[in-house]
Amino acid sequence: MSSSLPSPPPAPSSSSKLTLHFLDHSRAETILWILEELQVEYEMKVYSRGSNYLAPKELREIHPLGKSPVIVHNSLVIAETGNIISYLLRTFDSHTNGVFSPKDLSPEMDQKNAYYLHYAEGSLMPILVNKLVFSKFPEMSPWYARPIITGFAAQVNKNWLDMELKKHLGMIDGDLQKTGSSSSWFCGGEEPTQADFVSDASPFPPFLATFVSLTYTPLSLSPNSSPR
Ligand SMILES: N[C@@H](CCC(=O)N[C@@H](CS)C(=O)NCC(=O)O)C(=O)O
């Protein structure tokens, strides 16, 4: 019987072509992070937002909604941040020995990992988008209505959105604390899982601050996988 170690899984094929359509200041930053972690070769096409903060119409040639992130892997068009994250993990995590998709999670951690993938866009993001929209109300309103609209937007923010957000951040902080001091990730391991990748899409600064304080070192940022 041979005592040699099993050979590592093959690296993602160089013939497989992956393109990340990257809009500035967008959730596409999260996809960049996971692509680097997975050491996948990719190309990046960068788009700039217009003065209205919307994506340029060229993105609609990739996907009917014209949003970012969207990736094209070979000829497959894959949209929605959570969907892209789970696709990339399913397709490429074996190359990094599955460290970002641990199979030995307790039922509680496994559920937390699944929950946050859906929660980020389904529950947290609507609050953040509402905050953004209401913050734009005053500057978008005609001058004669501005004082009333400004007051209304402030009330919605204070009495609804900020109270909701406080509840959400309490839950997130509680979940991160439950993993104890040995890990800064949602599922308590040494590497991030999909719950962490998708949560980095959150633009809310206090939440991001949690990540900034991490002492985490990416697995590898190999020159071969740098964006071209
Ligand atoms: N639910 C989608 C949201 C995609 C989305 O709204 N992306 C924003 C950037 S983070 C965008 O493309 N905005 C420009 C626009 O709507 O024109 C996802 O998770 O990917």
Tab-separated table of C-alpha atoms and ligand atoms in Angstrom:
chain	number	residue	atom	x	y	z
A	1	MET	CA	0.000	0.000	0.000
A	2	SER	CA	1.370	3.387	-0.947
A	3	SER	CA	1.944	5.864	1.927
A	4	SER	CA	1.987	8.905	-0.342
A	5	LEU	CA	-0.498	11.691	0.315
A	6	PRO	CA	-3.474	12.061	-1.997
A	7	SER	CA	-2.677	14.422	-4.834
A	8	PRO	CA	-4.178	17.927	-4.486
A	9	PRO	CA	-7.271	18.743	-6.480
A	10	PRO	CA	-6.489	20.225	-9.885
A	11	ALA	CA	-6.206	23.992	-10.092
A	12	PRO	CA	-9.085	25.721	-11.860
A	13	SER	CA	-8.419	25.127	-15.527
A	14	SER	CA	-6.624	27.947	-17.288
A	15	SER	CA	-8.952	27.355	-20.211
A	16	SER	CA	-11.935	28.252	-18.012
A	17	LYS	CA	-12.592	31.937	-18.482
A	18	LEU	CA	-14.113	34.017	-15.724
A	19	THR	CA	-14.957	37.716	-15.992
A	20	LEU	CA	-16.072	39.910	-13.115
A	21	HIS	CA	-18.136	42.916	-14.200
A	22	PHE	CA	-17.180	45.392	-11.533
A	23	LEU	CA	-19.065	48.627	-10.848
A	24	ASP	CA	-17.293	51.162	-8.643
A	25	HIS	CA	-18.489	51.402	-5.025
A	26	SER	CA	-20.548	48.245	-5.287
A	27	ARG	CA	-21.008	44.772	-3.883
A	28	ALA	CA	-18.574	43.635	-6.601
A	29	GLU	CA	-15.800	44.354	-4.051
A	30	THR	CA	-16.958	41.280	-2.158
A	31	ILE	CA	-16.629	39.135	-5.257
A	32	LEU	CA	-13.109	40.429	-5.773
A	33	TRP	CA	-12.270	39.324	-2.236
A	34	ILE	CA	-13.594	35.794	-2.704
A	35	LEU	CA	-11.932	35.392	-6.138
A	36	GLU	CA	-8.588	36.277	-4.575
A	37	GLU	CA	-9.155	33.882	-1.686
A	38	LEU	CA	-10.060	31.076	-4.059
A	39	GLN	CA	-6.999	31.825	-6.190
A	40	VAL	CA	-9.093	31.819	-9.318
A	41	GLU	CA	-7.806	33.421	-12.491
A	42	TYR	CA	-10.153	36.083	-13.679
A	43	GLU	CA	-10.498	39.180	-15.759
A	44	MET	CA	-12.151	42.286	-14.459
A	45	LYS	CA	-14.160	44.757	-16.492
A	46	VAL	CA	-14.609	48.013	-14.624
A	47	TYR	CA	-17.615	50.324	-15.000
A	48	SER	CA	-18.114	53.772	-13.502
A	49	ARG	CA	-21.367	55.056	-12.092
A	50	GLY	CA	-23.002	58.022	-13.781
A	51	SER	CA	-23.781	61.344	-12.083
A	52	ASN	CA	-27.129	59.796	-11.021
A	53	TYR	CA	-25.128	57.058	-9.248
A	54	LEU	CA	-26.625	54.414	-11.558
A	55	ALA	CA	-24.678	51.850	-13.556
A	56	PRO	CA	-23.923	52.618	-17.216
A	57	LYS	CA	-26.209	50.974	-19.771
A	58	GLU	CA	-23.388	48.684	-21.022
A	59	LEU	CA	-24.011	46.487	-17.981
A	60	ARG	CA	-27.448	45.664	-19.392
A	61	GLU	CA	-25.704	43.892	-22.238
A	62	ILE	CA	-24.404	41.393	-19.662
A	63	HIS	CA	-27.589	40.933	-17.612
A	64	PRO	CA	-31.088	42.397	-18.177
A	65	LEU	CA	-31.077	44.273	-14.847
A	66	GLY	CA	-27.728	45.930	-15.561
A	67	LYS	CA	-26.507	45.596	-11.945
A	68	SER	CA	-23.168	44.651	-10.479
A	69	PRO	CA	-21.781	42.276	-9.425
A	70	VAL	CA	-22.279	39.879	-12.255
A	71	ILE	CA	-19.789	37.280	-13.407
A	72	VAL	CA	-19.536	35.339	-16.634
A	73	HIS	CA	-17.928	31.926	-16.243
A	74	ASN	CA	-17.287	30.388	-19.624
A	75	SER	CA	-20.627	31.337	-21.189
A	76	LEU	CA	-22.695	31.187	-18.004
A	77	VAL	CA	-24.001	34.533	-16.706
A	78	ILE	CA	-24.302	34.531	-12.901
A	79	ALA	CA	-25.893	37.406	-10.979
A	80	GLU	CA	-26.908	38.205	-7.347
A	81	THR	CA	-24.138	38.493	-4.790
A	82	GLY	CA	-25.229	35.512	-2.660
A	83	ASN	CA	-25.733	33.344	-5.711
A	84	ILE	CA	-22.294	34.284	-7.077
A	85	ILE	CA	-20.662	33.516	-3.729
A	86	SER	CA	-22.239	30.088	-3.449
A	87	TYR	CA	-21.473	29.330	-7.131
A	88	LEU	CA	-17.806	30.262	-6.675
A	89	LEU	CA	-17.488	28.176	-3.518
A	90	ARG	CA	-19.195	25.181	-5.159
A	91	THR	CA	-17.021	25.475	-8.248
A	92	PHE	CA	-13.608	26.444	-6.878
A	93	ASP	CA	-13.308	25.789	-3.130
A	94	SER	CA	-12.001	22.261	-3.694
A	95	HIS	CA	-8.897	23.942	-5.117
A	96	THR	CA	-8.332	25.614	-1.724
A	97	ASN	CA	-9.077	22.312	0.073
A	98	GLY	CA	-12.589	23.391	0.959
A	99	VAL	CA	-11.409	25.675	3.763
A	100	PHE	CA	-14.163	28.207	3.034
A	101	SER	CA	-16.917	25.571	2.997
A	102	PRO	CA	-16.235	23.456	6.111
A	103	LYS	CA	-18.161	20.192	6.192
A	104	ASP	CA	-17.830	19.674	9.948
A	105	LEU	CA	-19.941	22.603	11.181
A	106	SER	CA	-22.346	21.954	14.027
A	107	PRO	CA	-26.022	22.120	12.998
A	108	GLU	CA	-26.217	25.560	14.673
A	109	MET	CA	-23.225	26.958	12.774
A	110	ASP	CA	-24.318	25.341	9.536
A	111	GLN	CA	-27.682	27.069	9.862
A	112	LYS	CA	-26.021	30.382	10.708
A	113	ASN	CA	-23.885	30.080	7.577
A	114	ALA	CA	-26.967	29.472	5.426
A	115	TYR	CA	-29.006	32.149	7.213
A	116	TYR	CA	-26.564	34.999	6.622
A	117	LEU	CA	-26.302	34.225	2.911
A	118	HIS	CA	-30.011	35.036	2.557
A	119	TYR	CA	-30.264	37.595	5.345
A	120	ALA	CA	-27.754	40.070	3.878
A	121	GLU	CA	-29.795	40.890	0.775
A	122	GLY	CA	-33.200	39.818	2.077
A	123	SER	CA	-33.371	41.660	5.408
A	124	LEU	CA	-30.396	43.944	6.029
A	125	MET	CA	-29.937	45.506	2.614
A	126	PRO	CA	-33.514	46.871	2.283
A	127	ILE	CA	-32.948	48.943	5.430
A	128	LEU	CA	-29.649	50.288	4.122
A	129	VAL	CA	-31.149	51.081	0.726
A	130	ASN	CA	-34.068	52.859	2.419
A	131	LYS	CA	-31.599	54.923	4.427
A	132	LEU	CA	-29.814	55.894	1.235
A	133	VAL	CA	-33.071	56.801	-0.528
A	134	PHE	CA	-34.396	58.882	2.373
A	135	SER	CA	-31.054	60.682	2.694
A	136	LYS	CA	-31.473	61.786	-0.951
A	137	PHE	CA	-35.046	63.110	-0.473
A	138	PRO	CA	-34.098	66.652	0.674
A	139	GLU	CA	-31.709	67.357	-2.214
A	140	MET	CA	-34.168	65.911	-4.749
A	141	SER	CA	-37.184	67.899	-3.605
A	142	PRO	CA	-38.223	71.340	-4.953
A	143	TRP	CA	-36.993	74.216	-2.782
A	144	TYR	CA	-40.484	75.203	-1.571
A	145	ALA	CA	-41.182	71.696	-0.208
A	146	ARG	CA	-37.679	71.045	1.096
A	147	PRO	CA	-38.226	71.953	4.793
A	148	ILE	CA	-41.230	69.632	5.053
A	149	ILE	CA	-39.615	66.790	3.150
A	150	THR	CA	-36.380	67.144	5.116
A	151	GLY	CA	-38.335	66.895	8.378
A	152	PHE	CA	-40.316	63.923	7.113
A	153	ALA	CA	-37.176	62.063	5.975
A	154	ALA	CA	-35.539	62.725	9.362
A	155	GLN	CA	-38.578	61.296	11.177
A	156	VAL	CA	-38.599	58.136	9.035
A	157	ASN	CA	-34.913	57.713	9.691
A	158	LYS	CA	-35.178	58.185	13.432
A	159	ASN	CA	-38.430	56.403	14.198
A	160	TRP	CA	-38.182	53.516	11.814
A	161	LEU	CA	-34.911	52.892	9.965
A	162	ASP	CA	-32.457	53.602	12.794
A	163	MET	CA	-34.502	51.567	15.262
A	164	GLU	CA	-34.615	48.644	12.834
A	165	LEU	CA	-30.911	48.907	12.161
A	166	LYS	CA	-30.098	48.908	15.856
A	167	LYS	CA	-31.975	45.628	16.242
A	168	HIS	CA	-30.129	44.096	13.298
A	169	LEU	CA	-26.698	45.225	14.440
A	170	GLY	CA	-27.411	43.847	17.900
A	171	MET	CA	-28.126	40.453	16.381
A	172	ILE	CA	-25.025	40.550	14.165
A	173	ASP	CA	-22.754	41.582	17.025
A	174	GLY	CA	-24.286	38.909	19.242
A	175	ASP	CA	-23.684	36.240	16.621
A	176	LEU	CA	-20.093	37.326	16.074
A	177	GLN	CA	-19.454	37.367	19.819
A	178	LYS	CA	-20.862	33.859	20.257
A	179	THR	CA	-17.963	32.483	18.244
A	180	GLY	CA	-15.679	33.518	21.114
A	181	SER	CA	-12.273	35.151	21.100
A	182	SER	CA	-10.624	32.393	19.058
A	183	SER	CA	-12.345	33.391	15.830
A	184	SER	CA	-13.653	36.561	14.254
A	185	TRP	CA	-15.798	34.733	11.705
A	186	PHE	CA	-19.498	33.949	11.948
A	187	CYS	CA	-19.003	30.179	12.083
A	188	GLY	CA	-16.079	30.266	14.488
A	189	GLY	CA	-13.414	28.835	12.200
A	190	GLU	CA	-10.033	30.087	11.061
A	191	GLU	CA	-11.248	31.101	7.609
A	192	PRO	CA	-14.308	33.046	6.437
A	193	THR	CA	-17.324	31.188	5.114
A	194	GLN	CA	-20.131	32.361	2.858
A	195	ALA	CA	-21.751	34.184	5.805
A	196	ASP	CA	-18.663	36.390	6.110
A	197	PHE	CA	-18.160	36.913	2.393
A	198	VAL	CA	-21.739	38.035	1.856
A	199	SER	CA	-21.735	40.278	4.916
A	200	ASP	CA	-18.773	42.224	3.613
A	201	ALA	CA	-21.222	43.513	1.003
A	202	SER	CA	-22.778	45.608	3.728
A	203	PRO	CA	-21.798	49.247	3.342
A	204	PHE	CA	-22.742	50.106	6.930
A	205	PRO	CA	-19.577	51.474	8.573
A	206	PRO	CA	-19.938	50.061	12.132
A	207	PHE	CA	-20.447	46.635	10.641
A	208	LEU	CA	-17.479	47.042	8.361
A	209	ALA	CA	-15.467	48.203	11.342
A	210	THR	CA	-15.905	44.727	12.785
A	211	PHE	CA	-14.048	43.388	9.783
A	212	VAL	CA	-11.389	46.070	9.772
A	213	SER	CA	-10.329	45.040	13.274
A	214	LEU	CA	-9.719	41.459	12.201
A	215	THR	CA	-6.253	39.980	12.268
A	216	TYR	CA	-7.050	37.778	9.315
A	217	THR	CA	-4.499	37.158	6.579
A	218	PRO	CA	-5.784	36.086	3.167
A	219	LEU	CA	-4.683	32.607	2.133
A	220	SER	CA	-2.804	33.920	-0.842
A	221	LEU	CA	-2.746	36.883	-3.125
A	222	SER	CA	-0.715	35.240	-5.832
A	223	PRO	CA	0.528	37.476	-8.647
A	224	ASN	CA	-1.120	35.088	-11.143
A	225	SER	CA	-4.542	35.803	-9.784
A	226	SER	CA	-4.240	39.588	-9.832
A	227	PRO	CA	-6.837	41.452	-11.824
A	228	ARG	CA	-5.637	42.327	-15.293
B	1	LIG	N1	-29.446	42.088	-5.033
B	1	LIG	C1	-28.414	42.406	-5.983
B	1	LIG	C2	-28.252	43.911	-5.990
B	1	LIG	C3	-27.364	44.401	-7.102
B	1	LIG	C4	-27.266	45.914	-7.067
B	1	LIG	O1	-28.250	46.635	-6.783
B	1	LIG	N2	-26.072	46.418	-7.327
B	1	LIG	C5	-25.845	47.831	-7.284
B	1	LIG	C6	-24.430	48.106	-6.814
B	1	LIG	S1	-24.079	47.452	-5.210
B	1	LIG	C7	-25.940	48.423	-8.672
B	1	LIG	O2	-25.608	47.787	-9.642
B	1	LIG	N3	-26.350	49.694	-8.718
B	1	LIG	C8	-26.383	50.452	-9.932
B	1	LIG	C9	-27.751	50.553	-10.535
B	1	LIG	O3	-28.731	50.127	-9.909
B	1	LIG	O4	-27.858	51.108	-11.634
B	1	LIG	C10	-27.121	41.690	-5.567
B	1	LIG	O5	-27.024	41.257	-4.425
B	1	LIG	O6	-26.211	41.522	-6.384
